[in-house]
Short mmCIF file of C-alpha atoms in Angstrom, two decimals:
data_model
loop_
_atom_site.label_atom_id
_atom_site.label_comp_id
_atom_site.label_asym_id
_atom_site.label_seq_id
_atom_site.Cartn_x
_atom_site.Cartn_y
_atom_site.Cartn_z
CA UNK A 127 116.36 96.67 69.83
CA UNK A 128 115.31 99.51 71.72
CA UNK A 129 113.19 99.91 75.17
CA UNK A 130 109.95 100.86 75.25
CA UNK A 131 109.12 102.69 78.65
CA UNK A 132 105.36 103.75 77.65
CA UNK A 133 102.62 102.18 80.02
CA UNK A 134 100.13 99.53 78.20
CA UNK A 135 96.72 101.02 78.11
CA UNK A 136 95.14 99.35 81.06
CA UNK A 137 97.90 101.60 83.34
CA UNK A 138 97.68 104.50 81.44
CA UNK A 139 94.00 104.37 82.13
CA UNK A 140 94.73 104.04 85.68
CA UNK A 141 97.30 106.93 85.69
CA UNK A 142 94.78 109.12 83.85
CA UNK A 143 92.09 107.84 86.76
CA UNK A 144 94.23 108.36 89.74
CA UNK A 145 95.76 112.33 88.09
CA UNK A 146 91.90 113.12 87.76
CA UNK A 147 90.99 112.11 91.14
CA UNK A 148 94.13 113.87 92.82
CA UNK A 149 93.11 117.38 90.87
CA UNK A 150 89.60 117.09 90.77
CA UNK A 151 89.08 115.61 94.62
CA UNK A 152 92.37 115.58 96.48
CA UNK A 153 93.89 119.49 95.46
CA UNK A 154 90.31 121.30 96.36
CA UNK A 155 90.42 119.88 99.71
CA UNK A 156 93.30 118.79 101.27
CA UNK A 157 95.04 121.91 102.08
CA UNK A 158 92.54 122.47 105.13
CA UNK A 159 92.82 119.18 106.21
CA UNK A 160 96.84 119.68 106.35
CA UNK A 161 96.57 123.16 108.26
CA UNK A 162 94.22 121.38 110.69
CA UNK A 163 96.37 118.18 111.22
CA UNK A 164 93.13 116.05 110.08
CA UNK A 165 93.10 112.88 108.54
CA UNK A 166 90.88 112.97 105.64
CA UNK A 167 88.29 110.12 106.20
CA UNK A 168 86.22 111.15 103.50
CA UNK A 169 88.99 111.32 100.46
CA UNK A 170 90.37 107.92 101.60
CA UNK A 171 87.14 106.40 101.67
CA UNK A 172 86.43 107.41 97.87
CA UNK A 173 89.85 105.72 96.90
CA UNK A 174 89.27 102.72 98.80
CA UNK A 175 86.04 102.54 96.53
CA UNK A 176 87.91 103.19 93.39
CA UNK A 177 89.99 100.03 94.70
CA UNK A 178 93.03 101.80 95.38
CA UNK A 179 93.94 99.85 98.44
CA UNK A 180 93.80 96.36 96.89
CA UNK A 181 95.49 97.57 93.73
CA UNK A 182 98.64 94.76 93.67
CA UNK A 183 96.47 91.86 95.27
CA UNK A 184 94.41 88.76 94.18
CA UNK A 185 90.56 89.34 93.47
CA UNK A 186 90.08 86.20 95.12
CA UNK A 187 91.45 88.70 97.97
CA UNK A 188 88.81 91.58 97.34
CA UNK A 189 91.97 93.07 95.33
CA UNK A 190 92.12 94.53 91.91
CA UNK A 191 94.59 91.66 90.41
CA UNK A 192 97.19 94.64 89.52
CA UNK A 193 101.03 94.62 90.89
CA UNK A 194 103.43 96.80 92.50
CA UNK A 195 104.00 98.99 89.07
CA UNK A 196 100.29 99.76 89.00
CA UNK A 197 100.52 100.55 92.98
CA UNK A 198 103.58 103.10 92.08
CA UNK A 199 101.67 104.42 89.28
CA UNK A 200 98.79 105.70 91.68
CA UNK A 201 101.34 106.57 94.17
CA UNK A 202 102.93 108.64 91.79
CA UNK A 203 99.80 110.76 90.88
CA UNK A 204 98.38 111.20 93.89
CA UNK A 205 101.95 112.95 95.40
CA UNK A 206 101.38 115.08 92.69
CA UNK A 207 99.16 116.88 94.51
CA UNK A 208 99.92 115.59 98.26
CA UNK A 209 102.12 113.04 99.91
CA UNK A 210 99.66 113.16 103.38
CA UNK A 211 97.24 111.00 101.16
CA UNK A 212 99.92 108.80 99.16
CA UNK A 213 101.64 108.07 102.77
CA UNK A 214 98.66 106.46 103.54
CA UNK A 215 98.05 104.54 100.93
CA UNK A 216 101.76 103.27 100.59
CA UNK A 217 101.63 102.39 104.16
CA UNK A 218 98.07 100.72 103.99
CA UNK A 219 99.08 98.43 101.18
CA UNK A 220 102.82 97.73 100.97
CA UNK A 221 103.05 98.13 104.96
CA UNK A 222 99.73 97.44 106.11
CA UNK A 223 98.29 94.51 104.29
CA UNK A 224 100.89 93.17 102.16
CA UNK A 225 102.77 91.08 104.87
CA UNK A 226 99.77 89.98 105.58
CA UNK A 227 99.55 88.67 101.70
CA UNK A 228 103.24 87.57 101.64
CA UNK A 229 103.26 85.77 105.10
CA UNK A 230 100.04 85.02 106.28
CA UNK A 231 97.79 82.08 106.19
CA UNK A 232 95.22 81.23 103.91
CA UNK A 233 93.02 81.57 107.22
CA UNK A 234 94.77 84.87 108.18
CA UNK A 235 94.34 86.20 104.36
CA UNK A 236 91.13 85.63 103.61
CA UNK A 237 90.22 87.24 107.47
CA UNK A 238 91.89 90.53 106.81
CA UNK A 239 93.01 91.11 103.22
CA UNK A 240 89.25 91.68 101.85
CA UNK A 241 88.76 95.01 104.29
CA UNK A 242 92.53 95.79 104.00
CA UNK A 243 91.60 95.69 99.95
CA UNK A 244 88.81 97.44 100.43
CA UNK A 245 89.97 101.02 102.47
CA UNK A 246 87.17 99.72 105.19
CA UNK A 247 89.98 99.06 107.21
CA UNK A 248 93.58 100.48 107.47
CA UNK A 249 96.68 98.19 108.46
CA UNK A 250 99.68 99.42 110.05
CA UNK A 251 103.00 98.34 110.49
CA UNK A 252 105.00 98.07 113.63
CA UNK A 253 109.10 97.73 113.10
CA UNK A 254 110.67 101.21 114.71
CA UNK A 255 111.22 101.33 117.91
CA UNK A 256 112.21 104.19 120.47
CA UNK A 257 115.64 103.01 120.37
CA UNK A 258 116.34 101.81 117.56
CA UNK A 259 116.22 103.72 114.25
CA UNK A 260 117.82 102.33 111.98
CA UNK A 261 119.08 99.00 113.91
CA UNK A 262 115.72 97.55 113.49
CA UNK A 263 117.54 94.13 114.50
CA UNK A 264 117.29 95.58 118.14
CA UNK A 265 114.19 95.28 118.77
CA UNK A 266 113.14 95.44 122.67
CA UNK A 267 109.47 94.65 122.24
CA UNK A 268 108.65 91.08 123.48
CA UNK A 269 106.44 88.10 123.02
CA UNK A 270 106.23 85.09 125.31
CA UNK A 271 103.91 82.46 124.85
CA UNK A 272 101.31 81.75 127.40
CA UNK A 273 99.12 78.57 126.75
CA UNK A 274 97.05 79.56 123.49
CA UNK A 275 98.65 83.93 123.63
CA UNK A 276 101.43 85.42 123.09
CA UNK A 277 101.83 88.18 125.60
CA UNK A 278 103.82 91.38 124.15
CA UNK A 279 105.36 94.10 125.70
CA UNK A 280 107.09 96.83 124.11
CA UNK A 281 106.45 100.19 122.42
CA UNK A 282 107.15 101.12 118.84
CA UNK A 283 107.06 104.73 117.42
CA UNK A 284 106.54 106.65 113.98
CA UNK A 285 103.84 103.95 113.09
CA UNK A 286 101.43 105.34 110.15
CA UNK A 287 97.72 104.54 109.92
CA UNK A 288 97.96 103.07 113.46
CA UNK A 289 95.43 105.10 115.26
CA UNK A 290 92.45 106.23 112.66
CA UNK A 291 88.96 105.32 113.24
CA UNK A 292 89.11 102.48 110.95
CA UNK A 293 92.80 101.41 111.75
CA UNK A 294 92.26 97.54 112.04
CA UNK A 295 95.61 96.14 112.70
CA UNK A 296 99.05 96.12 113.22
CA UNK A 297 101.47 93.72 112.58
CA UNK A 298 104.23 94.24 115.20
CA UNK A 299 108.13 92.53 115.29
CA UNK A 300 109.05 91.09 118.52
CA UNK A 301 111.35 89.07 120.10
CA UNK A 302 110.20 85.56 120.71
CA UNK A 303 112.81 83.98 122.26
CA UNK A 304 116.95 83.49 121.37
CA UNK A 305 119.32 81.40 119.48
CA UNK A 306 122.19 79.30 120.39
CA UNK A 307 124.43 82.06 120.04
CA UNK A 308 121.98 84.13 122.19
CA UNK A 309 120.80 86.38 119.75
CA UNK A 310 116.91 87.53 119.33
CA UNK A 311 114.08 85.64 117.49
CA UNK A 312 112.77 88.26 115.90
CA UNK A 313 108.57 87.23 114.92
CA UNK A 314 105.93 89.02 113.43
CA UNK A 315 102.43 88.98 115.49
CA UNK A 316 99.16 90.70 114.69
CA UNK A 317 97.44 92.63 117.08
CA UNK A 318 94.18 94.03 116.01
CA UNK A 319 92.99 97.60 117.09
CA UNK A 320 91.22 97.50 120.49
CA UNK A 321 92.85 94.47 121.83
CA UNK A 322 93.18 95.11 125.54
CA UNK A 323 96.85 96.71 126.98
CA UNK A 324 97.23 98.05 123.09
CA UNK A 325 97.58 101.83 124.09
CA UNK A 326 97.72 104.14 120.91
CA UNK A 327 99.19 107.71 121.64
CA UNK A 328 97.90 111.17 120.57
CA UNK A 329 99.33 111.80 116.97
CA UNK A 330 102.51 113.77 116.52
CA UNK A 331 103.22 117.06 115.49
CA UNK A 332 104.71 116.72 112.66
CA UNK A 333 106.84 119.33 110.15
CA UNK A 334 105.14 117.30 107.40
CA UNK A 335 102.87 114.35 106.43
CA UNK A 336 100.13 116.52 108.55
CA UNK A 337 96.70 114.91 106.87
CA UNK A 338 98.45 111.71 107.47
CA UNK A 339 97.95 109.71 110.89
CA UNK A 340 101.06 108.95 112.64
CA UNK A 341 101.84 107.55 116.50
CA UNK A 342 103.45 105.73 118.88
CA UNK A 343 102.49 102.94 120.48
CA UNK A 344 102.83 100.71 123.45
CA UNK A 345 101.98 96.80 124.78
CA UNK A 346 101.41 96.51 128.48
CA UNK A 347 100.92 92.23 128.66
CA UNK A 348 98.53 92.03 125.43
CA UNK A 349 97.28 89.18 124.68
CA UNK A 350 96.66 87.82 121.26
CA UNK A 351 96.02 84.04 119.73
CA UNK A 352 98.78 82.30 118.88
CA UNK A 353 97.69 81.85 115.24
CA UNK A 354 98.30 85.63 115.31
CA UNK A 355 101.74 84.92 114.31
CA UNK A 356 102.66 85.91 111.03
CA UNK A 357 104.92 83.46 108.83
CA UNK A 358 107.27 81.61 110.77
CA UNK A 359 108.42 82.09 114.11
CA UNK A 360 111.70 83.75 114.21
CA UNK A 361 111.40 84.86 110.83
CA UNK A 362 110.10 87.98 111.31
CA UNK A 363 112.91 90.22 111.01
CA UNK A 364 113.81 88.79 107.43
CA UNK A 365 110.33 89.03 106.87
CA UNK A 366 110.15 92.97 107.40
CA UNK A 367 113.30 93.37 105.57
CA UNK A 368 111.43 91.83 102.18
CA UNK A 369 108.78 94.14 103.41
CA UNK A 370 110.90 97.11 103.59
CA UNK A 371 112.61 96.32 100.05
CA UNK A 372 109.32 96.55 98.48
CA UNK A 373 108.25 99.31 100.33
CA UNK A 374 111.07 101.40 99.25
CA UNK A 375 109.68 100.57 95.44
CA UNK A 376 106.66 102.78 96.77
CA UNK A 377 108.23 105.11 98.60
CA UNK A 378 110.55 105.68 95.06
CA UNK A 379 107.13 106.05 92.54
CA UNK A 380 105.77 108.92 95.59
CA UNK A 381 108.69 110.99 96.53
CA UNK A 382 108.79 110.95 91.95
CA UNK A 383 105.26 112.09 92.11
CA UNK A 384 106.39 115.19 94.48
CA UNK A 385 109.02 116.22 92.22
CA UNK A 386 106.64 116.16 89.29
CA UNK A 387 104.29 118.22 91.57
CA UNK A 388 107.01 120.58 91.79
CA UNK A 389 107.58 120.80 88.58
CA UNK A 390 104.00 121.25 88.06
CA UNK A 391 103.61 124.10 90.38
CA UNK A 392 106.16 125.71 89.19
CA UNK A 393 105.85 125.91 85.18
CA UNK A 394 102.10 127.55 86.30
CA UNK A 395 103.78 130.09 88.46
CA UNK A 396 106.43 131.13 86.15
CA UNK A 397 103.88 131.65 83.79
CA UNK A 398 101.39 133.78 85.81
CA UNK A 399 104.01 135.63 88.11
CA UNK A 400 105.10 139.21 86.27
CA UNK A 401 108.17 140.92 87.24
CA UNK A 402 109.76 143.46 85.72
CA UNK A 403 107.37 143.78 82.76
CA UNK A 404 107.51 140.17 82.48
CA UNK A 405 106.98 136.48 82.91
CA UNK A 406 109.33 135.21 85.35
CA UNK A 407 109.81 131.96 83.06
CA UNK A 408 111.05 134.36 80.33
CA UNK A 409 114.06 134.62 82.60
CA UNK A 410 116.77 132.04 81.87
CA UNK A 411 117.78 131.42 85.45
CA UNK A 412 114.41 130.05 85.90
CA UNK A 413 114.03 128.09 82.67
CA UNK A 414 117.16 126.61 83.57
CA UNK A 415 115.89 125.75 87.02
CA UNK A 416 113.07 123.95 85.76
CA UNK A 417 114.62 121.91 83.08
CA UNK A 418 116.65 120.76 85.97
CA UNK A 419 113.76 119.70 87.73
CA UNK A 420 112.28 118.40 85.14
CA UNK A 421 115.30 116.04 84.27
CA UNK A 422 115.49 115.06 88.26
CA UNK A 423 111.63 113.82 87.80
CA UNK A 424 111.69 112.14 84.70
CA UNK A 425 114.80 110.19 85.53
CA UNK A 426 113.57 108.92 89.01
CA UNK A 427 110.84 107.67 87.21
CA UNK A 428 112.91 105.36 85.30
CA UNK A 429 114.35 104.00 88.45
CA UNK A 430 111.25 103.08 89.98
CA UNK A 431 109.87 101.42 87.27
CA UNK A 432 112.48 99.20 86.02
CA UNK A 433 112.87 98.31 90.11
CA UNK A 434 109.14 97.52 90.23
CA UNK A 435 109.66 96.29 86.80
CA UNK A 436 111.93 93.47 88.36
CA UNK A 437 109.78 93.32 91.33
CA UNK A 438 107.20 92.06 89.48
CA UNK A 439 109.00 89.46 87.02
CA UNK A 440 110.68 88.08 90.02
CA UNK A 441 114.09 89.43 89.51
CA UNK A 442 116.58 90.77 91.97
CA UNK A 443 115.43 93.62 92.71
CA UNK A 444 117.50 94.63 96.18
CA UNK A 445 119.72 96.93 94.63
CA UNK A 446 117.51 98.84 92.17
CA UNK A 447 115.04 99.49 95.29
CA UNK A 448 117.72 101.26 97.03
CA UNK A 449 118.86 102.90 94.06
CA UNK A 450 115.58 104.36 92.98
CA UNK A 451 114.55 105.20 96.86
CA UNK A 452 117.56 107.28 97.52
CA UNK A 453 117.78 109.31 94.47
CA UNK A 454 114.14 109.76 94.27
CA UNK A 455 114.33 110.56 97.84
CA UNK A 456 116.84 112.95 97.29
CA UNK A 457 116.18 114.70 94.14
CA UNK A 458 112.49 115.06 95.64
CA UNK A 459 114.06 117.74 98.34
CA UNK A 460 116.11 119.50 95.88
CA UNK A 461 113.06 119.90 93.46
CA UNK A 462 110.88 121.06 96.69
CA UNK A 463 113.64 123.52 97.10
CA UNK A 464 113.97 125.13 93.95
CA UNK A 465 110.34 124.93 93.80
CA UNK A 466 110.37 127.30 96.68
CA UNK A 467 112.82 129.75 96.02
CA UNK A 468 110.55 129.94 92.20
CA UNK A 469 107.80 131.19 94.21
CA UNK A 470 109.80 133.44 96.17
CA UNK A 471 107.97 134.58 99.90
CA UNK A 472 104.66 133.08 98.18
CA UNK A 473 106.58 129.65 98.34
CA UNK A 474 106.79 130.19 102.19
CA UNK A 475 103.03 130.52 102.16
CA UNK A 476 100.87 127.57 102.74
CA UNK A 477 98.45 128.32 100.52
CA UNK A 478 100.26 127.70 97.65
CA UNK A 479 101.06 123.34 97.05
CA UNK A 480 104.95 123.81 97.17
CA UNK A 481 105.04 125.22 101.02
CA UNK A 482 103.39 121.99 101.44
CA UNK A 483 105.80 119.64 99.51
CA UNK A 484 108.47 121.46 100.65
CA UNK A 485 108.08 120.34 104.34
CA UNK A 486 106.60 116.84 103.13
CA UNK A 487 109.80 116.16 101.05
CA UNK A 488 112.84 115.62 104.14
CA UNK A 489 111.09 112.75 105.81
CA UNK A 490 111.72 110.74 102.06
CA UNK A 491 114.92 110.86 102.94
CA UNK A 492 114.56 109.00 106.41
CA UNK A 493 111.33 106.84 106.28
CA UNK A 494 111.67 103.18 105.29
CA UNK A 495 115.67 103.11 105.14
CA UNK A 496 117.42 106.69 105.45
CA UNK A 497 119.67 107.68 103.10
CA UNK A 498 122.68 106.11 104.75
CA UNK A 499 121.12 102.93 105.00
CA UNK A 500 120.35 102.69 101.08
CA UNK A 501 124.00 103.29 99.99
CA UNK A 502 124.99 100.78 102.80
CA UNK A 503 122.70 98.70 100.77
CA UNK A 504 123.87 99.12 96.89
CA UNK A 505 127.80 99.09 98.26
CA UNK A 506 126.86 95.92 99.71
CA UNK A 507 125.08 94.67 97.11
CA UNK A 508 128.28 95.54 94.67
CA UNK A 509 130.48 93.01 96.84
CA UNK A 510 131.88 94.94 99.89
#
């Protein structure tokens, strides 16, 4: 019997949808929003009406009744042409709003998913701290409960989407109180945008991500409502970590779509650059640079789908996540490379897509588990 990777028609439809937006919409504009550092309120609004945002949710939730394969498909196509405007929809939907699907309360769902779904509002997602990296189990930021509040205090940094215009919420970890053994209880709390002692910071400057909103920010004694607690209390760490397994699905299908885009970029230019009385793509060093590429992308995309394949059927799907975020992760920065030195001092120019992807393409490596963390993760999950 063999395996039959080709999309049914209702996702190819949505792959041909999503390419056609990110050449016809996305590529025209976006470079000038990236040179400026400006998020691009106008482009996310159209894909929050094509129903981007609520792609893997219920349409009892305002969502589109798709999964995490169709998310990854969109993600895919869209980093194509830019990762700035695939970060934030990654990080709206599988950071933003889908704890809030996973964890939350038929009350708490039906209060926040239908903007989330919607792109009227943008969620956020509050786990890294100032300290802490990669031990996101030492979390400083606290919440003690007062009466009907919890009152947090803390900071947390690198937080996308938490400081747009329509930035709604953000779902923060903090500890609650300790165990026998004196450890934290790590919860999850929302605290919606605008909530008193909720200070958001300028954005950073970035190397890359620069249409994309991204800040740090602090709690000085804010106050929410106790039913502001997401899931359970002291679950909140495990809770992330299911979170962050998902996420890493995601983060797999865009750092693919950026090594496509590389590809992309760079079969046009070896076609339309001359040198030496010739196409540069008649040269073999290039051809042979490309079909490398070219094999990098294609077989990243396997390992995001069959991880979001298991994803969805409800299989294990720990290990394959890791597997399919580092290499994608990885073989996205050596296809930004080589997609750079193809273009030669044009490739060092931002007007040309791979100047951007190149500096977009390191942070895959760190965001949402670095490197280090992922093969932690599949040597673990082989036994040691």
């Amino acid at each position: 019997m063999s395996l039959d990777h080709r999309l049914p028609e209702e996702l190819e439809e949505l792959r041909r949808t999503v390419e056609a937006f990110a050449h016809d919409v996305v590529a025209p504009e976006i470079g000038a929003y990236y040179e400026q550092h400006a998020f691009p309120y106008d482009i996310v609004r159209q894909m929050g009406q094509m129903g981007l945002f609520g792609l893997p949710f219920p349409e009892e939730y305002g969502g589109m009744g798709g999964d995490y394969l169709a998310l990854g498909i969109a993600l895919e196509e869209l980093a194509r042409v830019d990762s700035s405007v695939a970060i934030t929809l990654e990080a709206g939907v599988s950071l933003g709003a889908m704890p809030v699907y996973r964890f939350g309360t038929e009350e708490q769902k039906r209060e926040w998913l239908p903007k989330l779904c919607s792109g009227e509002m943008l969620g956020a997602f509050g786990l890294t701290e100032p300290d802490g990296g990669s031990d996101a189990g030492a979390t400083r930021t606290t919440a003690v409960r007062e009466g009907d509040d919890w009152v947090i205090n803390g900071s947390k940094c690198f937080i996308t989407n938490s400081g747009t215009d329509i930035t709604g919420l953000v779902t923060v970890t903090a500890v609650t109180g300790r165990k026998d053994d004196g450890s934290p209880l790590i919860s999850a709390i929302v605290v919606p945008s605008g909530t008193p002692g909720f200070t958001v910071a300028a954005p950073y400057s970035k190397v890359g991500w620069n249409a994309s909103d991204t800040r740090e920010l602090s709690f000085s004694d804010v106050r929410v409502p106790v039913g502001n607690l997401l899931g359970e209390e002291g679950r909140g760490y495990a809770q992330f970590l299911r979170t962050l397994d998902e996420g890493r699905v995601a983060i797999a299908a865009l750092a693919t779509g950026l090594a496509q885009g590389c590809v992309d970029e760079s079969v046009r230019y070896a076609k339309e650059r001359h040198a030496f009385g010739r196409p540069i793509g008649a040269n073999q060093a290039i051809q042979f640079k490309l079909a490398d590429m070219e094999m990098r992308a294609h077989t990243s995309r396997l390992a995001w789908r069959d991880a979001a394949s298991r994803l969805v059927h409800g299989e294990p799907f720990k290990k394959e996540a890791a597997l399919a975020k580092l290499y994608s992760s990885e073989i996205a920065v050596d296809n930004a490379r080589e997609a750079t030195q193809i273009h030669g001092g044009y490739g060092f120019m931002n007007e040309y897509p791979v100047a951007r992807m190149w500096r977009d393409a390191k942070i895959l490596e760190i965001g949402e588990g670095t490197s280090e963390v992922q093969r932690i993760l599949i040597a673990r999950e082989l036994g040691f």
